[in-house]
Amino acid sequence: MEKAYNPVVMERRWYDFWERRGYFNPRGQGAPYTILLPPPNVTGTLHMGHAFQHTLMDALIRYHRMRGADVLWQAGSDHAGIATEMVVSRQLQAENQSRDRLGREAFIARVWEWKRQSGDTIERQMRRLGASADWTRSVFTMDEMPSRAVLECFVRLYDEGLIYRGQRLVNWDPVLQTAISDLEVVNQEEDGTLWTILYPFADPGLRGPDGRPGLEVATTRPETLLGDVCVAVHPDDERYLAFIGKTLILPLAGREIPIIADDYVDREFGTGCVKITPAHDFNDYEIGKRHGFAPLNVFTPQAAVNDEAPERYRGLDRYEARRRIVEDLKAQGLLLASQPHKLQIPRGDRSGEVIEPYLTDQWFVSMQRLARRGLDLVERGEVRFVPENWINTYRHWLEHIEDWCISRQLWWGHRIPAWYDRQGKVYVGRHEAEVRLKYDLDETIALTRDEDVLETWFSSALWPFSTLGWPDETAMAARGYEHRLPSSVLVTGFDILFFWVARMIMMTDHFTGRVPFHEVYITGLVRDKDGQKMSKSKGNILDPIDLIDGIDLAALIAKRTTGLMQPEMAERIAEATRREFTDGIPAFGADALRFTFAALATGGRDIKFDLQRCEGYRHFCNKLWNAARFVMQKIESGPAAGNSGRGVLEAGVAERWIASRLGATIAAVDEAYAAYRFDLAAQAIYDFTWNEFCDWYLELAKPQLAAEAEPDRAAATRRCLITTLDALLRLIHPFMPFISEEIWQRLKPHLEAAPDSLMVAPWPAAGGRDPEAEAEIAWLQAVILAVRGARTELNLAPGKPLPVVVLGGSDIDRRRWHQHETWLCRLARIAEATWQAGGEPPPDSALALAGDLRIAIPLAGLIDREAEIARLGGLLEKAEADAARSAAKLANARFVTHAPPAVVEQESQRLAQHRATGDRLRAQLKTLGVLSPSDPP
RNA sequence: GGGCGAUUAGCUCAGUUGGUUAGAGCGCCGUCUUGACAUGGCGGAGGUCACUGGUUCAAAUCCAGUAUCGCCCACCA
């Protein structure tokens, strides 16, 4: 084996090997275990969030595959309507072309072309990460199979009355010119102005509460004034009681509008008078409805003023109209005040544009009934969230859900299966022929199909069963519908809990009567090392591929600064990047990256991604690599004991110990997987590998391998090296598939009845513990650590073997010492040990304490007396403080009577131990000439 | 305005039902080119567990409140 771990050459080797052998496909045996890949959008490339989630999914998939399950990781991708249209539109713009000039058909052809060339990017990246998804079953949301499910569901929901079409106020993006759902609107607090406008009374004789000839109305959107239908006050507001039912003259428009009472109005805010514009505000829409006012729409779809408004304002953009209206009001003396005001601005999550409430015809899914079921299923535990507190968020949303606007005025997506006759009557069916048949329409009636498409999340909501061939029975049988639904677990981010998870639960239940998955593991967000959200505009994105392969500084800066929405940020981003990555990013390899993600995945909270962590796990790979190299050298240098009972019996205490520790580690890892605690699993593996296998077992093995006089022992040791490394590699494989396979393939010739690949090798069983061996080695470690500690603290040459005198101790200590003398001498660098039954240690010696043992290191002339006195003094101080604390506890009668006997017993043993330690230290100090260092406590 | 979460070593985080002297990695200090590994070995320093009060024999852990930060939801013009 090469001396250093090198991921770059190695990781290329294995992926094709696995895939060619069909290991990614279900094997058709065992209990089903299924994960649906949240289909990534075809717009982009893999980002850190994907890599994180994919790592966890792949770990689960590989783990369960090794445990013998019939595993399917269902791959796929999403057409991502708006996002993809935007990407392609931007490309067209760069070519001086446009969507509208191209026309619907040509545009869609163009998007398909983009999809084909970019759709593979994510898959390629996932392969680099080692994702063992079944690519042969990969599904795209606009493929024929899922599209059939979309049609079917739409038609059924319509026929059941759960889908309806209607004119409603919706969130409208005036730039993209499409409706979007509530969830696609993000409210941001921004600076604005609150204007106070005087609406004059129609009756010139009237005076308002402050003596003015009208009512003062506060608004943040004066341009919508043109669409006002009334002014509302609170029914109990004494200031305005007298005016309810009177009328006002709408400024600039000159229309007469009434004053009404509605308890929606907050008397404390502004002037207590609210202008009501039903066509341009969601609340006003409701008030208008309550009081029988028809909405008056004064905007075009582009959010310019339309012909309903006075001529002076027609055609003006909404902001231009605002400016002009404020100006005109001021000129007429009707603008009473304007003050800075913070307000929530609704923006489209994709376009970033300010969203208009806008009156249009759209398709909706009626949510009440579906939501009740969706909530019920989770409340009853049929779908379980991990961490479970997400149920609160889920519940709150479903309890306050509004009907879902599913139509989009776009071209890229599933076209709505609705047709209209000349009178605008709507007919819904799977295709035109079915519609004619269903509604008895002959050929003389011209039908035109609805121009709109369904929003992306509609098809996503059906994903758990549309990928299984539903509703086509043949396809369902072929795809294993019966045992793949529900899937085992969904791994996804909280950001799409409503967009996707909730809707899948509702739709899957509605159409199949099943839940889509048993568990939802909700991951946190991957943030940068300072906790900032990673985004292109902040310039702090990391491409997972760059962590795997490495990237130089120039290329990284180029990547971060090209294609920015705000090019002026480029210099600042470049500067920050230079500061953080002076030498670019080194190649960490996919395994180290994956292990980092696993180690950071603590119970669903956001993770700050720190390169140093990744570097640490690359070192871990190197450690593993070198441990394997050592094992390979040793097992190739002589025979190994067989797997027979005899070999096991020959195993020494070190072998029994490492087997016991391995068993405990496997149990811990199993437990961690069951609880989705990837961090704990990674920790257990890391700890075992480094701190037990490498630091102790390999060191204990060395003298056994070198003992030529004991060939059986060496053979048993070789056997143990083989079995432990084998099990360890299996344990590591779900997190680090490449390095584990690479090493395992080299180990394979030494294994009996091994499969072709580690990937399909069985998961190791968590064997029983061996308390006797654990106690024995714990004793050994305590002695070695005590001697080493004393040596270094006294600045004794670390390499030089020293003679020691051992005092005290029990028969067991004595037996253990003699039995393990080889190890003690080697690992603690002891030249020779002399046992002394009792009495004083040699003068001028240092003392190491391990349990009841006193180990004196006589070093006349070499020892720094003052240093040793200081060291022992420190230890004594601590022993006395500990003893005092225990004594105080035991002196407390309430403790002795209330605490469980075991705890009291433990405490008194502790006290005895501390006192004994103190006595020994005092005795030792006395031999160094320190008289009565302190009185016993 | 509601809801959720966080606050533990210089940094990033563990700490399961209350019970040794609160742990890990990274970083830091000292030391060692010993035959798997300097991407390493050995040893070490470093914490009033945000704050206040309460429950308890015993609190990082349970309860109440406070502070700071973050996220989600929400119709104050």
JSON list of C-alpha atoms in Angstrom, two decimals, chain A residues 656-670 727 731 763-771 774:
[
{"chain": "A", "resi": 656, "resn": "ARG", "atom": "CA", "xyz": [-10.70, -10.19, 23.80]},
{"chain": "A", "resi": 657, "resn": "TRP", "atom": "CA", "xyz": [-10.54, -6.56, 24.81]},
{"chain": "A", "resi": 658, "resn": "ILE", "atom": "CA", "xyz": [-10.60, -5.13, 21.29]},
{"chain": "A", "resi": 659, "resn": "ALA", "atom": "CA", "xyz": [-13.42, -7.50, 20.34]},
{"chain": "A", "resi": 660, "resn": "SER", "atom": "CA", "xyz": [-15.37, -6.31, 23.32]},
{"chain": "A", "resi": 661, "resn": "ARG", "atom": "CA", "xyz": [-14.76, -2.66, 22.50]},
{"chain": "A", "resi": 662, "resn": "LEU", "atom": "CA", "xyz": [-15.69, -3.28, 18.88]},
{"chain": "A", "resi": 663, "resn": "GLY", "atom": "CA", "xyz": [-18.93, -4.89, 19.97]},
{"chain": "A", "resi": 664, "resn": "ALA", "atom": "CA", "xyz": [-19.75, -1.92, 22.15]},
{"chain": "A", "resi": 665, "resn": "THR", "atom": "CA", "xyz": [-18.97, 0.41, 19.26]},
{"chain": "A", "resi": 666, "resn": "ILE", "atom": "CA", "xyz": [-21.22, -1.46, 16.86]},
{"chain": "A", "resi": 667, "resn": "ALA", "atom": "CA", "xyz": [-24.04, -1.34, 19.39]},
{"chain": "A", "resi": 668, "resn": "ALA", "atom": "CA", "xyz": [-23.54, 2.40, 19.81]},
{"chain": "A", "resi": 669, "resn": "VAL", "atom": "CA", "xyz": [-23.55, 2.91, 16.05]},
{"chain": "A", "resi": 670, "resn": "ASP", "atom": "CA", "xyz": [-26.73, 0.86, 15.62]},
{"chain": "A", "resi": 727, "resn": "ALA", "atom": "CA", "xyz": [-15.51, -5.28, 10.92]},
{"chain": "A", "resi": 731, "resn": "LEU", "atom": "CA", "xyz": [-18.77, -0.09, 10.17]},
{"chain": "A", "resi": 763, "resn": "TRP", "atom": "CA", "xyz": [-23.22, -5.41, 8.64]},
{"chain": "A", "resi": 764, "resn": "PRO", "atom": "CA", "xyz": [-21.21, -6.63, 11.65]},
{"chain": "A", "resi": 765, "resn": "ALA", "atom": "CA", "xyz": [-23.12, -7.94, 14.64]},
{"chain": "A", "resi": 766, "resn": "ALA", "atom": "CA", "xyz": [-22.75, -6.17, 17.96]},
{"chain": "A", "resi": 767, "resn": "GLY", "atom": "CA", "xyz": [-21.16, -9.01, 19.91]},
{"chain": "A", "resi": 768, "resn": "GLY", "atom": "CA", "xyz": [-21.23, -9.45, 23.67]},
{"chain": "A", "resi": 769, "resn": "ARG", "atom": "CA", "xyz": [-19.01, -7.54, 26.04]},
{"chain": "A", "resi": 770, "resn": "ASP", "atom": "CA", "xyz": [-16.09, -9.07, 27.89]},
{"chain": "A", "resi": 771, "resn": "PRO", "atom": "CA", "xyz": [-15.94, -7.28, 31.28]},
{"chain": "A", "resi": 774, "resn": "GLU", "atom": "CA", "xyz": [-12.00, -4.73, 29.72]}
]
